[in-house]
mmCIF file of C-alpha atoms in Angstrom:
data_model
loop_
_atom_site.group_PDB
_atom_site.id
_atom_site.type_symbol
_atom_site.label_atom_id
_atom_site.label_comp_id
_atom_site.label_asym_id
_atom_site.label_seq_id
_atom_site.Cartn_x
_atom_site.Cartn_y
_atom_site.Cartn_z
ATOM 1 C CA MET A 29 220.062 85.761 26.430
ATOM 2 C CA TRP A 30 220.287 85.157 30.199
ATOM 3 C CA LYS A 31 216.968 86.978 30.737
ATOM 4 C CA LEU A 32 215.318 84.688 28.208
ATOM 5 C CA LEU A 33 216.439 81.692 30.250
ATOM 6 C CA GLY A 34 214.756 83.119 33.336
ATOM 7 C CA GLY A 35 217.664 84.861 35.026
ATOM 8 C CA GLY A 36 217.384 88.494 36.004
ATOM 9 C CA SER A 37 220.034 91.185 35.842
ATOM 10 C CA HIS A 38 221.034 90.406 39.435
ATOM 11 C CA ASP A 39 221.605 86.745 38.510
ATOM 12 C CA LEU A 40 223.633 87.780 35.471
ATOM 13 C CA ALA A 41 225.824 90.104 37.553
ATOM 14 C CA LYS A 42 226.338 87.347 40.118
ATOM 15 C CA LYS A 43 227.279 84.865 37.397
ATOM 16 C CA GLU A 44 229.769 87.312 35.880
ATOM 17 C CA SER A 45 231.305 88.046 39.302
ATOM 18 C CA VAL A 46 231.757 84.344 39.969
ATOM 19 C CA SER A 47 233.394 83.856 36.568
ATOM 20 C CA GLU A 48 235.752 86.809 37.114
ATOM 21 C CA LEU A 49 236.728 85.562 40.574
ATOM 22 C CA SER A 50 237.338 82.076 39.215
ATOM 23 C CA ALA A 51 239.596 83.518 36.516
ATOM 24 C CA LEU A 52 241.630 85.477 39.101
ATOM 25 C CA VAL A 53 241.943 82.699 41.656
ATOM 26 C CA PRO A 54 242.520 79.190 40.332
ATOM 27 C CA ILE A 55 239.397 77.744 41.944
ATOM 28 C CA PRO A 56 236.961 75.868 39.714
ATOM 29 C CA ILE A 57 233.268 76.770 39.653
ATOM 30 C CA ARG A 58 231.099 73.965 41.030
ATOM 31 C CA ALA A 59 227.341 73.664 40.995
ATOM 32 C CA ASP A 60 227.421 71.076 43.803
ATOM 33 C CA LEU A 61 229.079 72.218 47.031
ATOM 34 C CA GLY A 62 229.715 68.653 48.173
ATOM 35 C CA LYS A 63 229.805 67.635 51.812
ATOM 36 C CA TYR A 64 231.211 69.091 54.999
ATOM 37 C CA LEU A 65 231.777 66.792 57.983
ATOM 38 C CA GLY A 66 229.869 64.077 56.133
ATOM 39 C CA LEU A 67 226.725 66.191 55.730
ATOM 40 C CA PRO A 68 225.600 67.927 52.539
ATOM 41 C CA ALA A 69 226.805 71.547 52.447
ATOM 42 C CA GLU A 70 223.795 72.644 50.428
ATOM 43 C CA VAL A 71 220.248 72.193 51.714
ATOM 44 C CA GLY A 72 217.335 71.893 49.317
ATOM 45 C CA LYS A 73 213.594 71.722 49.894
ATOM 46 C CA SER A 74 213.214 67.955 50.197
ATOM 47 C CA LYS A 75 214.585 66.281 53.308
ATOM 48 C CA THR A 76 214.119 62.852 51.769
ATOM 49 C CA ALA A 77 216.209 63.787 48.738
ATOM 50 C CA LEU A 78 218.824 65.465 50.941
ATOM 51 C CA PHE A 79 219.318 62.455 53.216
ATOM 52 C CA SER A 80 218.881 59.745 50.580
ATOM 53 C CA TYR A 81 222.678 59.428 50.504
ATOM 54 C CA ILE A 82 222.463 57.779 53.943
ATOM 55 C CA LYS A 83 220.083 55.144 52.639
ATOM 56 C CA ASP A 84 222.304 54.623 49.588
ATOM 57 C CA ARG A 85 225.393 54.111 51.769
ATOM 58 C CA VAL A 86 223.586 51.610 54.000
ATOM 59 C CA LEU A 87 222.245 49.719 50.958
ATOM 60 C CA GLN A 88 225.746 49.564 49.444
ATOM 61 C CA LYS A 89 227.141 48.102 52.661
ATOM 62 C CA LEU A 90 224.307 45.583 52.919
ATOM 63 C CA ALA A 91 224.798 44.517 49.283
ATOM 64 C CA ARG A 92 228.502 43.895 49.931
ATOM 65 C CA TRP A 93 227.754 41.930 53.080
ATOM 66 C CA LYS A 94 225.131 39.767 51.321
ATOM 67 C CA LYS A 95 227.873 38.337 49.123
ATOM 68 C CA LYS A 96 229.716 37.027 52.183
ATOM 69 C CA ILE A 97 228.686 33.986 54.125
ATOM 70 C CA LEU A 98 227.731 35.332 57.532
ATOM 71 C CA ASN A 99 225.988 33.704 60.439
ATOM 72 C CA GLN A 100 223.327 35.535 62.459
ATOM 73 C CA VAL A 101 225.861 36.767 65.031
ATOM 74 C CA GLY A 102 227.997 38.332 62.301
ATOM 75 C CA LYS A 103 224.943 39.978 60.770
ATOM 76 C CA GLU A 104 223.905 41.321 64.172
ATOM 77 C CA VAL A 105 227.312 42.849 64.813
ATOM 78 C CA LEU A 106 227.444 44.449 61.365
ATOM 79 C CA LEU A 107 223.945 45.911 61.645
ATOM 80 C CA LYS A 108 224.440 47.242 65.171
ATOM 81 C CA SER A 109 227.907 48.677 64.723
ATOM 82 C CA VAL A 110 228.635 49.536 61.100
ATOM 83 C CA ALA A 111 225.189 50.240 59.592
ATOM 84 C CA LEU A 112 224.076 52.327 62.552
ATOM 85 C CA ALA A 113 227.370 54.233 62.653
ATOM 86 C CA LEU A 114 226.767 55.442 59.084
ATOM 87 C CA MET A 115 223.724 57.375 60.289
ATOM 88 C CA VAL A 116 224.574 58.570 63.798
ATOM 89 C CA TYR A 117 226.156 61.933 62.974
ATOM 90 C CA ALA A 118 223.365 63.029 60.635
ATOM 91 C CA MET A 119 220.757 61.783 63.106
ATOM 92 C CA SER A 120 222.302 63.796 65.921
ATOM 93 C CA CYS A 121 222.045 66.997 63.846
ATOM 94 C CA PHE A 122 218.769 66.587 61.920
ATOM 95 C CA LYS A 123 215.416 64.860 62.292
ATOM 96 C CA LEU A 124 215.379 62.394 59.418
ATOM 97 C CA PRO A 125 212.093 61.750 57.605
ATOM 98 C CA VAL A 126 210.186 58.852 59.170
ATOM 99 C CA GLY A 127 209.677 57.233 55.753
ATOM 100 C CA LEU A 128 213.416 57.214 55.128
ATOM 101 C CA CYS A 129 214.010 55.571 58.520
ATOM 102 C CA HIS A 130 211.431 52.898 57.683
ATOM 103 C CA GLN A 131 213.042 52.231 54.287
ATOM 104 C CA ILE A 132 216.445 51.737 55.933
ATOM 105 C CA GLU A 133 214.911 49.483 58.583
ATOM 106 C CA ALA A 134 213.206 47.420 55.846
ATOM 107 C CA ALA A 135 216.533 46.939 54.073
ATOM 108 C CA MET A 136 218.159 45.928 57.361
ATOM 109 C CA ALA A 137 215.351 43.426 58.024
ATOM 110 C CA ILE A 138 215.758 41.891 54.573
ATOM 111 C CA PHE A 139 219.489 41.531 55.215
ATOM 112 C CA TRP A 140 218.864 40.051 58.660
ATOM 113 C CA TRP A 141 216.472 37.369 57.430
ATOM 114 C CA GLY A 142 218.766 36.503 54.521
ATOM 115 C CA GLN A 143 217.054 37.401 51.258
ATOM 116 C CA LYS A 144 219.052 36.390 48.217
ATOM 117 C CA SER A 145 218.765 37.943 44.747
ATOM 118 C CA ASP A 146 215.199 36.965 43.723
ATOM 119 C CA GLU A 147 214.354 34.652 46.582
ATOM 120 C CA ARG A 148 212.330 36.140 49.448
ATOM 121 C CA LYS A 149 212.837 34.644 52.881
ATOM 122 C CA ILE A 150 210.179 34.562 55.573
ATOM 123 C CA HIS A 151 210.463 37.270 58.215
ATOM 124 C CA TRP A 152 209.646 35.290 61.334
ATOM 125 C CA MET A 153 209.291 38.390 63.487
ATOM 126 C CA ARG A 154 208.476 42.042 62.832
ATOM 127 C CA TRP A 155 211.394 44.466 62.905
ATOM 128 C CA SER A 156 209.762 46.398 65.741
ATOM 129 C CA ARG A 157 209.935 43.247 67.916
ATOM 130 C CA LEU A 158 213.570 42.703 66.960
ATOM 131 C CA CYS A 159 214.217 46.245 68.234
ATOM 132 C CA ASN A 160 213.148 45.258 71.759
ATOM 133 C CA PRO A 161 215.933 44.644 74.287
ATOM 134 C CA LYS A 162 217.166 41.070 74.564
ATOM 135 C CA PHE A 163 215.636 40.590 78.023
ATOM 136 C CA LYS A 164 212.227 41.416 76.457
ATOM 137 C CA GLY A 165 212.587 38.860 73.672
ATOM 138 C CA GLY A 166 214.113 41.118 70.998
ATOM 139 C CA LEU A 167 217.629 41.416 69.662
ATOM 140 C CA GLY A 168 218.373 44.983 70.700
ATOM 141 C CA PHE A 169 218.387 46.574 67.245
ATOM 142 C CA GLN A 170 217.680 50.299 67.177
ATOM 143 C CA ASP A 171 214.316 51.686 66.119
ATOM 144 C CA LEU A 172 215.756 54.439 63.917
ATOM 145 C CA THR A 173 212.968 56.971 64.485
ATOM 146 C CA SER A 174 213.213 56.692 68.278
ATOM 147 C CA TYR A 175 217.009 56.654 68.145
ATOM 148 C CA ASN A 176 216.963 59.818 66.030
ATOM 149 C CA LEU A 177 214.737 61.558 68.589
ATOM 150 C CA ALA A 178 216.984 60.410 71.441
ATOM 151 C CA LEU A 179 220.074 61.853 69.737
ATOM 152 C CA LEU A 180 218.251 65.148 69.128
ATOM 153 C CA ALA A 181 217.090 65.209 72.766
ATOM 154 C CA LYS A 182 220.734 64.860 73.765
ATOM 155 C CA GLN A 183 221.522 67.964 71.678
ATOM 156 C CA GLY A 184 218.607 69.780 73.330
ATOM 157 C CA TRP A 185 219.970 68.847 76.745
ATOM 158 C CA ARG A 186 223.382 70.161 75.745
ATOM 159 C CA ILE A 187 221.810 73.466 74.648
ATOM 160 C CA MET A 188 219.906 73.773 77.935
ATOM 161 C CA MET A 189 222.901 72.963 80.128
ATOM 162 C CA SER A 190 225.554 75.073 78.396
ATOM 163 C CA LEU A 191 224.002 78.305 77.169
ATOM 164 C CA GLU A 192 227.478 79.758 76.582
ATOM 165 C CA CYS A 193 228.266 77.411 73.679
ATOM 166 C CA LEU A 194 228.063 78.905 70.206
ATOM 167 C CA LEU A 195 225.199 76.679 69.018
ATOM 168 C CA ALA A 196 223.068 77.597 72.035
ATOM 169 C CA GLN A 197 223.764 81.308 71.556
ATOM 170 C CA VAL A 198 222.859 81.226 67.856
ATOM 171 C CA LEU A 199 219.662 79.244 68.405
ATOM 172 C CA LYS A 200 218.672 81.387 71.409
ATOM 173 C CA SER A 201 219.073 84.612 69.442
ATOM 174 C CA ARG A 202 216.894 83.262 66.630
ATOM 175 C CA TYR A 203 214.273 81.034 68.250
ATOM 176 C CA PHE A 204 213.937 81.664 71.992
ATOM 177 C CA LYS A 205 215.214 85.154 72.861
ATOM 178 C CA ASP A 206 212.975 85.833 75.847
ATOM 179 C CA LYS A 207 212.107 82.247 76.782
ATOM 180 C CA SER A 208 213.781 79.109 77.982
ATOM 181 C CA PHE A 209 214.623 76.291 75.595
ATOM 182 C CA MET A 210 211.683 74.216 76.849
ATOM 183 C CA GLU A 211 209.229 77.076 76.205
ATOM 184 C CA ALA A 212 210.531 77.740 72.681
ATOM 185 C CA GLU A 213 208.197 77.408 69.718
ATOM 186 C CA LEU A 214 208.891 76.290 66.188
ATOM 187 C CA GLY A 215 208.514 79.824 64.797
ATOM 188 C CA SER A 216 208.125 80.883 61.188
ATOM 189 C CA ASN A 217 210.395 79.404 58.537
ATOM 190 C CA PRO A 218 212.671 77.490 60.937
ATOM 191 C CA SER A 219 215.938 75.889 59.871
ATOM 192 C CA TRP A 220 216.131 72.109 59.658
ATOM 193 C CA VAL A 221 218.517 72.082 62.598
ATOM 194 C CA TRP A 222 215.863 73.763 64.763
#
């Protein structure tokens, strides 16, 4: 029956082994591995689908905040501290898809300008201008794509400066054995961390 569903004998043996182990040790069988340190434990093929939970969390926060009466200063503080903090750890480990960053920025812009349920408010300035520093006429919001690259550059710097750390040793053995970090290439079938 299992072969008819597309599974081979190896898959059947694996499934039986998992069932036997679950019967011996009282650990339930789960299809979804959940999260570890706030990041998904299982990586699929689509980065957008993998990191869509970040967008969902930001949208949930923004929806809750829309119900409260906030002035522009309160909105600024919430966007800069809370909304950005939801993404920082994932952004320091992975390069998020640019489209996902733009979707989150669009939701933040809608919140900033004060859209209500069906009523659209005028966006008096593009989000990219709001991301400029205050002394340049912006409000100092983060451009998520650039911020993501800056956090990844910080990780690259850490790898270059402390080659004895475990992460640097693992990446060196896989991606730049005979080269320096700056000379390393993407390689074939790289991990998303690389």
